[in-house]
PDB file of C-alpha atoms in Angstrom:
ATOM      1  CA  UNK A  14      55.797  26.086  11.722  1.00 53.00           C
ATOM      2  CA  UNK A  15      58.670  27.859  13.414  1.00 50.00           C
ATOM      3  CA  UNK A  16      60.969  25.068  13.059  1.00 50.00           C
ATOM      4  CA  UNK A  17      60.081  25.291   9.467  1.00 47.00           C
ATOM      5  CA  UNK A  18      60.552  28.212   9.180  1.00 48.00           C
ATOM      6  CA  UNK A  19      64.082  28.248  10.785  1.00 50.00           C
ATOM      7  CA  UNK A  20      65.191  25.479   8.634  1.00 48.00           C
ATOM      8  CA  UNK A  21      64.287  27.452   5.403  1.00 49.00           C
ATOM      9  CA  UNK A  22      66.018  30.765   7.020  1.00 55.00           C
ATOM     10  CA  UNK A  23      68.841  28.319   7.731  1.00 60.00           C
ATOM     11  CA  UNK A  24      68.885  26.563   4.184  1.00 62.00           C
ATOM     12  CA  UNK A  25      69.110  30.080   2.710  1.00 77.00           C
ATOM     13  CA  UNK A  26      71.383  31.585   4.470  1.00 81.00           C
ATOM     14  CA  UNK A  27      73.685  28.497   3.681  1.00 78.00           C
ATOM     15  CA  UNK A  28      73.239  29.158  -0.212  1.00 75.00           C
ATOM     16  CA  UNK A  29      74.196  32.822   0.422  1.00 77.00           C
ATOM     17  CA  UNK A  30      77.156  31.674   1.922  1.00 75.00           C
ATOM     18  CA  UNK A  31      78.321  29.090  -0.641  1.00 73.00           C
ATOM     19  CA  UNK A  32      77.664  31.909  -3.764  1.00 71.00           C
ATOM     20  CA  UNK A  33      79.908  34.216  -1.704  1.00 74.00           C
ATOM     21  CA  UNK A  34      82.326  31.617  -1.298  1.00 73.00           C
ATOM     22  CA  UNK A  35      82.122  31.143  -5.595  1.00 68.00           C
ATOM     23  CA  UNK A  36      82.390  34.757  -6.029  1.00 69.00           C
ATOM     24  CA  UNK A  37      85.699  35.550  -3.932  1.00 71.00           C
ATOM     25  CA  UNK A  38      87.305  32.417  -5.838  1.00 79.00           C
ATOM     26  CA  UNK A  39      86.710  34.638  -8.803  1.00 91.00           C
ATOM     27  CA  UNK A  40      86.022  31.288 -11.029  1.00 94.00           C
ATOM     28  CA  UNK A  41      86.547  32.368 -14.310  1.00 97.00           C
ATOM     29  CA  UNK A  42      86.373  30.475 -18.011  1.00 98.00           C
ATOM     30  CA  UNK A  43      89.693  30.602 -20.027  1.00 98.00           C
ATOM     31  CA  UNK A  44      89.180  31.023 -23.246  1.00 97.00           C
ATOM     32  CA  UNK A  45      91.564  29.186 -25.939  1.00 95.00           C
ATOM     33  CA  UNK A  46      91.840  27.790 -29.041  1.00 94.00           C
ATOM     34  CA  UNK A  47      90.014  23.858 -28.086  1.00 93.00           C
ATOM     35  CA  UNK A  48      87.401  25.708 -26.759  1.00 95.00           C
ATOM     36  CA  UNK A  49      87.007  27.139 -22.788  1.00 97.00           C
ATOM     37  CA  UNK A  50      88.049  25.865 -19.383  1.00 97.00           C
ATOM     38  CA  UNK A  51      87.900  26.575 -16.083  1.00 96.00           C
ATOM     39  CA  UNK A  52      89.938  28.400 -14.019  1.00 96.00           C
ATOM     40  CA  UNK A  53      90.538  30.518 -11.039  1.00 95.00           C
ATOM     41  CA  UNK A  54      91.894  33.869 -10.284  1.00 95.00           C
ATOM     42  CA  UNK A  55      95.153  34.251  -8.398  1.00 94.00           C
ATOM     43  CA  UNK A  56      95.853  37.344  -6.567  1.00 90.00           C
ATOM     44  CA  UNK A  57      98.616  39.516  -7.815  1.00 80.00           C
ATOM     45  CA  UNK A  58     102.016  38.325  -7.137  1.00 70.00           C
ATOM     46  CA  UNK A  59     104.069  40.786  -5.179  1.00 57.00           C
ATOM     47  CA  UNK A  60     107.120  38.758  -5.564  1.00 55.00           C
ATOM     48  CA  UNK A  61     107.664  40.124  -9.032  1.00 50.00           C
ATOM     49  CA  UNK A  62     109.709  43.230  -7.704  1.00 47.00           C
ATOM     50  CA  UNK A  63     109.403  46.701  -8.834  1.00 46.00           C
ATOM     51  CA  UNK A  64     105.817  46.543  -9.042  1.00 50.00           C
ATOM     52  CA  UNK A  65     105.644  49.714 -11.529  1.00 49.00           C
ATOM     53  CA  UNK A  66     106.479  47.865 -14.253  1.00 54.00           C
ATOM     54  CA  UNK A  67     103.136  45.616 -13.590  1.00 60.00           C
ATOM     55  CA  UNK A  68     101.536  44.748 -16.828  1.00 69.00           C
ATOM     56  CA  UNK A  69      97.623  45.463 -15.555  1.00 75.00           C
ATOM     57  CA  UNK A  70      96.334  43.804 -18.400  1.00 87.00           C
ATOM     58  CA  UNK A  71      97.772  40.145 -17.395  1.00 92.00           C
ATOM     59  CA  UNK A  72      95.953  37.770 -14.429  1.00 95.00           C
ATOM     60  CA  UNK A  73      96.925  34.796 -13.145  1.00 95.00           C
ATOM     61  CA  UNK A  74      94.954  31.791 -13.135  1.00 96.00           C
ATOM     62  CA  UNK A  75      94.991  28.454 -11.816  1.00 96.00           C
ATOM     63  CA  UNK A  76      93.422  25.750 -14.121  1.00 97.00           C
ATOM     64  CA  UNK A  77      90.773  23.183 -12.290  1.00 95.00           C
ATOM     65  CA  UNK A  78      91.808  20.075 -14.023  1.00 94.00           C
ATOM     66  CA  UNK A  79      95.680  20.588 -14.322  1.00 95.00           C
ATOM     67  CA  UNK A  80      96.565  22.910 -11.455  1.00 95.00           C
ATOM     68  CA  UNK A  81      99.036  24.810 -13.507  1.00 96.00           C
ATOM     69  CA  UNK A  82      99.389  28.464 -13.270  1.00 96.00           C
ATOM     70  CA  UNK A  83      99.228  30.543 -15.768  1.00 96.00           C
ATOM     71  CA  UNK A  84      99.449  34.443 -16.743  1.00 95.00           C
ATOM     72  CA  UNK A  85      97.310  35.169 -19.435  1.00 96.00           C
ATOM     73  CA  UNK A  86      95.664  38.773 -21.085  1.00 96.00           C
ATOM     74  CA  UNK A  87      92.177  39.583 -19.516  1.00 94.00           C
ATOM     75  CA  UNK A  88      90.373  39.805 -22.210  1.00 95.00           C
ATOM     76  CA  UNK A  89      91.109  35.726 -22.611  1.00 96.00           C
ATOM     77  CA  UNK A  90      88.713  34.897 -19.492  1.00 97.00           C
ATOM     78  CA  UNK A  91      84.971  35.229 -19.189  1.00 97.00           C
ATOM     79  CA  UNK A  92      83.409  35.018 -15.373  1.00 96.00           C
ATOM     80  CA  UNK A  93      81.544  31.435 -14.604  1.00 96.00           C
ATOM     81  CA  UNK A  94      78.280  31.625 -12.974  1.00 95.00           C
ATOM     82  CA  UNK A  95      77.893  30.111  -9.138  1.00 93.00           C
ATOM     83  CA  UNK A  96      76.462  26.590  -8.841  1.00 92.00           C
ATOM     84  CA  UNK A  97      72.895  27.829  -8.619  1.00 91.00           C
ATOM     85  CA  UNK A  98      72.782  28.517 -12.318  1.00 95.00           C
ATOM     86  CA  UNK A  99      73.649  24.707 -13.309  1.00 96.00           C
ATOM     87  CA  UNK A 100      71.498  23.095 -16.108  1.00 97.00           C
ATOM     88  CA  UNK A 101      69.687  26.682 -16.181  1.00 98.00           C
ATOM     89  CA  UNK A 102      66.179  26.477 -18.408  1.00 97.00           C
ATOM     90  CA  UNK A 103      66.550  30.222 -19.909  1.00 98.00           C
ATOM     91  CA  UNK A 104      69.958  31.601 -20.891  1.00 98.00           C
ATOM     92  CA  UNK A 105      68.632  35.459 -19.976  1.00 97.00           C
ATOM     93  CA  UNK A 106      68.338  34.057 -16.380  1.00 97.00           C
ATOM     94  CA  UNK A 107      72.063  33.250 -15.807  1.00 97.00           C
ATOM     95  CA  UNK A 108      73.412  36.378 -13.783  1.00 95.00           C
ATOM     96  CA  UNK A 109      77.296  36.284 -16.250  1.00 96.00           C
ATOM     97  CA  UNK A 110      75.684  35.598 -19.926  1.00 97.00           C
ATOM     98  CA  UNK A 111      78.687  34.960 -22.046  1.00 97.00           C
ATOM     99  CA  UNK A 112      79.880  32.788 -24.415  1.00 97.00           C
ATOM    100  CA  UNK A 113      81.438  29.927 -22.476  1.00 98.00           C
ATOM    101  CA  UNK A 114      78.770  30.205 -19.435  1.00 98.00           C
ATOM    102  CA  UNK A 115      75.997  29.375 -22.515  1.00 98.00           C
ATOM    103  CA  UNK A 116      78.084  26.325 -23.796  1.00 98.00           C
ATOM    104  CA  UNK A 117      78.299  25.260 -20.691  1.00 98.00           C
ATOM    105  CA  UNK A 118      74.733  25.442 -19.630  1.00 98.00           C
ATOM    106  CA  UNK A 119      74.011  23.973 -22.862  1.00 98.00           C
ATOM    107  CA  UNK A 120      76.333  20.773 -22.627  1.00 97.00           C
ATOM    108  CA  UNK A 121      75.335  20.432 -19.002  1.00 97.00           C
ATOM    109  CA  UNK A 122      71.697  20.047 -20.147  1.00 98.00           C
ATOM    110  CA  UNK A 123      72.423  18.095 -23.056  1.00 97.00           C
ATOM    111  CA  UNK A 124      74.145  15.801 -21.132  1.00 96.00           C
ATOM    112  CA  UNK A 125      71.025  15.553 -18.785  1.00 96.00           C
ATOM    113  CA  UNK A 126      68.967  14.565 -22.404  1.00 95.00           C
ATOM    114  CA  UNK A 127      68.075  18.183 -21.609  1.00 97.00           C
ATOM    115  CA  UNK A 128      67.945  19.120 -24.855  1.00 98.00           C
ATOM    116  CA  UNK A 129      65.621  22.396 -24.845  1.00 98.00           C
ATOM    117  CA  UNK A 130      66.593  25.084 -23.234  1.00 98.00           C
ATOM    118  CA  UNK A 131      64.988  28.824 -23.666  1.00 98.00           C
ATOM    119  CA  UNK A 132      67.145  31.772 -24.340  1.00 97.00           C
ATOM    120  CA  UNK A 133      64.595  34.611 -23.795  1.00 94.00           C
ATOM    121  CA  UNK A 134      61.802  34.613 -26.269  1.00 92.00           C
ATOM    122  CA  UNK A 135      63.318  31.862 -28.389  1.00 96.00           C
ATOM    123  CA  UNK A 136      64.641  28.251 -27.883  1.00 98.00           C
ATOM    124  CA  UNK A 137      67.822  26.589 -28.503  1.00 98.00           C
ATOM    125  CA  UNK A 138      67.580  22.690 -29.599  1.00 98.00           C
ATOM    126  CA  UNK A 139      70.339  20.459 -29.922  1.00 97.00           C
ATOM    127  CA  UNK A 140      69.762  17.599 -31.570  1.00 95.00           C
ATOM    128  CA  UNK A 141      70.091  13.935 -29.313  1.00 94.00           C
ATOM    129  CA  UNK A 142      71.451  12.128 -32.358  1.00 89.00           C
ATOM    130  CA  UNK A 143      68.841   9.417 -31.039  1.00 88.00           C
ATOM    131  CA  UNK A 144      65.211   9.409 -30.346  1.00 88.00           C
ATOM    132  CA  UNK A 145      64.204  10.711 -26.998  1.00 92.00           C
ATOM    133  CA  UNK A 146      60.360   9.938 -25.374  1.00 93.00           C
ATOM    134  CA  UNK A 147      59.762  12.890 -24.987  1.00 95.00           C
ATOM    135  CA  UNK A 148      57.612  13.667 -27.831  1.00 95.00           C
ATOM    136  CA  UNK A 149      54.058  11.555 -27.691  1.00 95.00           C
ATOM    137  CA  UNK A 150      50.289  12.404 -27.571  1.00 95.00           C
ATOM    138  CA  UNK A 151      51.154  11.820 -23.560  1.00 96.00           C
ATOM    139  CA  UNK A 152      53.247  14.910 -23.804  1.00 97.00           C
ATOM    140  CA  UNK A 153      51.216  16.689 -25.840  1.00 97.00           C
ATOM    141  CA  UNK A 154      48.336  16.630 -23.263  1.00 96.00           C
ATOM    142  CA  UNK A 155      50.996  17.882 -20.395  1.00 97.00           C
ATOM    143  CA  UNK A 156      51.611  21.066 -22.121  1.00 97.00           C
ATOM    144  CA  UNK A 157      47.789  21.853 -23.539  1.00 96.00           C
ATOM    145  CA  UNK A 158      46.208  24.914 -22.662  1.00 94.00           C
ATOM    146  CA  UNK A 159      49.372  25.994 -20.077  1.00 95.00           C
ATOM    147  CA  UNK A 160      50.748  29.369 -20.104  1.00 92.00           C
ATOM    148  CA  UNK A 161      54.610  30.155 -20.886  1.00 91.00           C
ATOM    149  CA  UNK A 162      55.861  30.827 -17.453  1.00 91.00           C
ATOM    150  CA  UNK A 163      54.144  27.516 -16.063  1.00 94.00           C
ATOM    151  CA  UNK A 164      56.187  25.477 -19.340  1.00 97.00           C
ATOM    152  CA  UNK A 165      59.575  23.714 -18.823  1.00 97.00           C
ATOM    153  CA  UNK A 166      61.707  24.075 -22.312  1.00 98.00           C
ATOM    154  CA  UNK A 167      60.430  21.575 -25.127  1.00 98.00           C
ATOM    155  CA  UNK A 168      59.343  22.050 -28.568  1.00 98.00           C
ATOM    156  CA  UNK A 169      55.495  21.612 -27.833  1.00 98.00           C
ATOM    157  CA  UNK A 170      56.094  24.242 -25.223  1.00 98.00           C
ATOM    158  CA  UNK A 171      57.287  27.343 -28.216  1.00 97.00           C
ATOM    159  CA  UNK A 172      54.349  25.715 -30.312  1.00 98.00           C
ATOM    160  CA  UNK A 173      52.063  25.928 -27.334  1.00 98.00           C
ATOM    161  CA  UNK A 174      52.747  29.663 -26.461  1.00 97.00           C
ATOM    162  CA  UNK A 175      52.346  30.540 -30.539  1.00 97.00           C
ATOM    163  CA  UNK A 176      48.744  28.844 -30.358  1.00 97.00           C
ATOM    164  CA  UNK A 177      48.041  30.664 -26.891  1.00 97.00           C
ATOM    165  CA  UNK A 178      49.328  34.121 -28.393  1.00 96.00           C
ATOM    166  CA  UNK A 179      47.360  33.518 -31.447  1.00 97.00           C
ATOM    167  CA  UNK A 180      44.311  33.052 -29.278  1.00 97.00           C
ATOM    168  CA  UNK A 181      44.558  36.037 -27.076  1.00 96.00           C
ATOM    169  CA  UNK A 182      45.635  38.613 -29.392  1.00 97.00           C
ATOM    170  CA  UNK A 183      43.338  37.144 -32.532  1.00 97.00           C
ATOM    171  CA  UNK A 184      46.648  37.816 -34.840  1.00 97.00           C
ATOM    172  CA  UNK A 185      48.821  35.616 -37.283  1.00 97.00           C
ATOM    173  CA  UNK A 186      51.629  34.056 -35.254  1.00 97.00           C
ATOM    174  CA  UNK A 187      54.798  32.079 -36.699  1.00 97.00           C
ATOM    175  CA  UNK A 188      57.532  30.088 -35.792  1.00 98.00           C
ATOM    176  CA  UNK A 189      60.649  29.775 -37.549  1.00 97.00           C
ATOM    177  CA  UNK A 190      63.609  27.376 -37.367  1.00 97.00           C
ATOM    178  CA  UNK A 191      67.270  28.282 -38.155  1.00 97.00           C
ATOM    179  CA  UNK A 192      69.993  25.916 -38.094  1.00 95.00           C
ATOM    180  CA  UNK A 193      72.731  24.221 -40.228  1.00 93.00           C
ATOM    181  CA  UNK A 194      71.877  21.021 -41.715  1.00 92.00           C
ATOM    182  CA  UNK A 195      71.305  17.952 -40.052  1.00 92.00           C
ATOM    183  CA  UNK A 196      70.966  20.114 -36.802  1.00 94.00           C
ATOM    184  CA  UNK A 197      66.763  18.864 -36.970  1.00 94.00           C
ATOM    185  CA  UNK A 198      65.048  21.666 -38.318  1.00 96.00           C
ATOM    186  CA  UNK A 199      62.375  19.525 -39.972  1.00 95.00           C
ATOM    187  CA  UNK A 200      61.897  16.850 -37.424  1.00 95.00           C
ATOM    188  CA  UNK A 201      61.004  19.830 -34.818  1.00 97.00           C
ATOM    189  CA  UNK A 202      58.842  21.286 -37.455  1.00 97.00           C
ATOM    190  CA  UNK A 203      56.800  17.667 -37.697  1.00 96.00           C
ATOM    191  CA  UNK A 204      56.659  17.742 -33.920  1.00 97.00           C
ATOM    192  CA  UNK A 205      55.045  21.190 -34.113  1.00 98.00           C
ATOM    193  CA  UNK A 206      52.521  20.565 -36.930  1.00 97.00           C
ATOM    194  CA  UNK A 207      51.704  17.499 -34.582  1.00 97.00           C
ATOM    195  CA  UNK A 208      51.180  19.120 -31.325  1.00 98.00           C
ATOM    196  CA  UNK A 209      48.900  21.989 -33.024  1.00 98.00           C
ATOM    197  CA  UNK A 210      46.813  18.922 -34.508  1.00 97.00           C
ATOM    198  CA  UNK A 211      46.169  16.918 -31.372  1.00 96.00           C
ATOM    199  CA  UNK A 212      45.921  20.069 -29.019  1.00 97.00           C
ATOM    200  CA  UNK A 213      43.984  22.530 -31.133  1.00 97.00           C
ATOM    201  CA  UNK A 214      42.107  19.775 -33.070  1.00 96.00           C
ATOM    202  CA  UNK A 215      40.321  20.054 -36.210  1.00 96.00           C
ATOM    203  CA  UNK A 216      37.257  20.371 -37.845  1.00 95.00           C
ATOM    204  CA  UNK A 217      36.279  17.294 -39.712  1.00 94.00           C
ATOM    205  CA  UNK A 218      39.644  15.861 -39.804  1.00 92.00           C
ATOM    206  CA  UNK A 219      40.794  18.397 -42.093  1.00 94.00           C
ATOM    207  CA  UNK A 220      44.061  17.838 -40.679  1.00 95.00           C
ATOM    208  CA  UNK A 221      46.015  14.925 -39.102  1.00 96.00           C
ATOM    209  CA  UNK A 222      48.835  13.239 -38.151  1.00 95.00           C
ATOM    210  CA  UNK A 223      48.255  10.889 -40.887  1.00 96.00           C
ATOM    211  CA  UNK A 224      48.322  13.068 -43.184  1.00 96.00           C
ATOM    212  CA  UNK A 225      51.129  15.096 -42.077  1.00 96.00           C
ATOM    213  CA  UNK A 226      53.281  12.305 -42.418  1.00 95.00           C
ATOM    214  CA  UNK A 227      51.833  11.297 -45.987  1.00 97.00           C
ATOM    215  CA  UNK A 228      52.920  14.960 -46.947  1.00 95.00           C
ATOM    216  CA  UNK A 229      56.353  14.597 -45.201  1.00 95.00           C
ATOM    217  CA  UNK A 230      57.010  11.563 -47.226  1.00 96.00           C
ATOM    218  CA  UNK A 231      55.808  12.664 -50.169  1.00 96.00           C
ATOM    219  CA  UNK A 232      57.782  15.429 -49.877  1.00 95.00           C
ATOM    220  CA  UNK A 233      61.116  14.194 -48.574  1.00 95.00           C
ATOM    221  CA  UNK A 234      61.539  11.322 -51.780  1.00 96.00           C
ATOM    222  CA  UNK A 235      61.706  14.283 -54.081  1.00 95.00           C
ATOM    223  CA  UNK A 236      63.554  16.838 -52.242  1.00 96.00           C
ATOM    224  CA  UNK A 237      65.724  15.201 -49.895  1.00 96.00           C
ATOM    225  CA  UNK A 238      69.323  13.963 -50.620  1.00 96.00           C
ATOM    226  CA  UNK A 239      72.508  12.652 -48.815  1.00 94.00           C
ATOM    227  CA  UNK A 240      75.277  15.323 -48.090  1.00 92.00           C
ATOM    228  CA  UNK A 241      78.332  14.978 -45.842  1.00 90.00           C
ATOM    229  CA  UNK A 242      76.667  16.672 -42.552  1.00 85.00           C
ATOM    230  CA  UNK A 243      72.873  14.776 -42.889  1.00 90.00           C
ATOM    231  CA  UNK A 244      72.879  11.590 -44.254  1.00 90.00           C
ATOM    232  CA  UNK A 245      69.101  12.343 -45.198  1.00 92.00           C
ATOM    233  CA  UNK A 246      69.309  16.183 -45.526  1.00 95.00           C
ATOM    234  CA  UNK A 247      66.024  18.258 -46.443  1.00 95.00           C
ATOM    235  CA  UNK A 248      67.502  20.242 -49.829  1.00 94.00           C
ATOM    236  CA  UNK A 249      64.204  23.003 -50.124  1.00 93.00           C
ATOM    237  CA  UNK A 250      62.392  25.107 -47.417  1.00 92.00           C
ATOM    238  CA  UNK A 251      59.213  24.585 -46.214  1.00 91.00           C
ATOM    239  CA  UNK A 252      56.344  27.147 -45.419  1.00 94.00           C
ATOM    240  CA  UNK A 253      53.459  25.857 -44.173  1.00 94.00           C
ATOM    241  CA  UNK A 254      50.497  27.852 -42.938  1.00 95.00           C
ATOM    242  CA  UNK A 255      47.155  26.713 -40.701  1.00 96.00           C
ATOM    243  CA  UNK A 256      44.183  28.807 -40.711  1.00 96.00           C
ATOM    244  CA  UNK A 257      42.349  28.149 -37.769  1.00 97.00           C
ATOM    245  CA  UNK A 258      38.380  28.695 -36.747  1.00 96.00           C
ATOM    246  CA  UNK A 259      36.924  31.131 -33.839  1.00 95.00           C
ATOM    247  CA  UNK A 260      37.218  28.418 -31.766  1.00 95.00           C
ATOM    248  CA  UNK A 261      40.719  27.942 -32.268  1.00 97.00           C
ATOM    249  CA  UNK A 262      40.411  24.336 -34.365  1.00 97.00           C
ATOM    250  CA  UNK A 263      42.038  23.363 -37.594  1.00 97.00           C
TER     251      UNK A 263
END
């Protein structure tokens, strides 16, 4: 148990040293027109001469992929977070939240097929472009009846906490998704309606899958249409409410 013990004391104390190693690199995000990229502070030159005439508003930085210096205004960098926060699953969580840090905890995930990833009491989705498994009645049974904090990011995990809220505090609850077009608002509206079916369940069948997809079709032949960003784009907003039993069924 001591030995254990030492190697977790030992383990830590290495990850303390590596995010103090990060921090005094100051590794920054430089922030430009194509987007951001990464960087490192450079300590002041002192070759300039004269030194009063210092312009405290410049730094220099070092870019990662080019190695050329540059001096650029300060307001044109944003701090990166230490290795630790990689592929983060909740945006609040990283310890620099800005701009650049959140695209880049976003592409790291989606590049993982991470494609859920909390940002406090909401979720951020970006759509695969391709169908994932990760949605199945499989899944669905994985995330039934667990609470928030025990939940990795994934649609049936918002839909889950709704139902569990709804439960506990006996009170309407509602989701709503926000996004441009083609960015999978209604698919991830299907995948909730389909979660609340199989893991609430319904009285008599009031409600299923079947028939959620009957309406869906029904639906999308008269109010769906081709536009440049969706080639099957969802042209009128849907509202859709489930009244649910003391018992918490359909």
């Amino acid at each position: 148990d001591n030995k254990l013990f030492a190697f977790h004391q030992a383990k830590s104390e290495e990850q303390l040293a590596t995010e103090k190693a990060w921090l005094d690199a100051e590794r920054l995000w430089l922030v430009h027109r194509m987007g951001f990229s990464a960087c490192r502070r450079l300590p002041e030159d002192s070759s300039a001469g004269g030194g009063g005439d210092s312009d405290t508003s410049k730094i220099r930085i070092r870019l990662e992929a080019t190695g050329e210096v540059l001096q650029v205004d300060d307001d044109d960098v944003e701090k990166a977070n230490p290795p630790q926060f990689d592929r983060a699953e909740d945006l609040a969580h990283l310890r620099y939240l800005n701009e650049s840090s959140v695209l880049h905890t976003l592409r790291q995930r989606y590049g993982s097929n991470l494609i859920h990833t909390y940002a406090g009491g909401s979720m951020v989705v970006v759509n695969p472009m391709a169908p994932l498994a990760i949605h199945s009645e499989k899944v669905v049974h994985m995330f039934r009846g667990c609470k928030s904090e025990d939940m990795p990011p994934h649609i049936y995990s918002l839909a889950q906490s709704a139902y569990h809220g709804m439960l506990s505090s006996r009170r309407d609850h509602s989701i709503v998704l926000l996004g441009r077009s083609g960015s999978g608002k209604t698919t991830n509206f299907k995948h909730i309606l389909h979660y609340l079916v199989l893991a609430a369940g319904t009285v008599n069948k009031v409600v299923t899958v079947e028939k959620l997809n009957a309406i869906s079709t029904v639906l999308e032949a008269f109010g769906n249409s081709r536009t440049v960003l969706n080639t099957n784009a969802t042209r009128f907003t849907q509202i859709l409410s489930l009244d649910f039993d003391q018992s918490g069924q359909i």
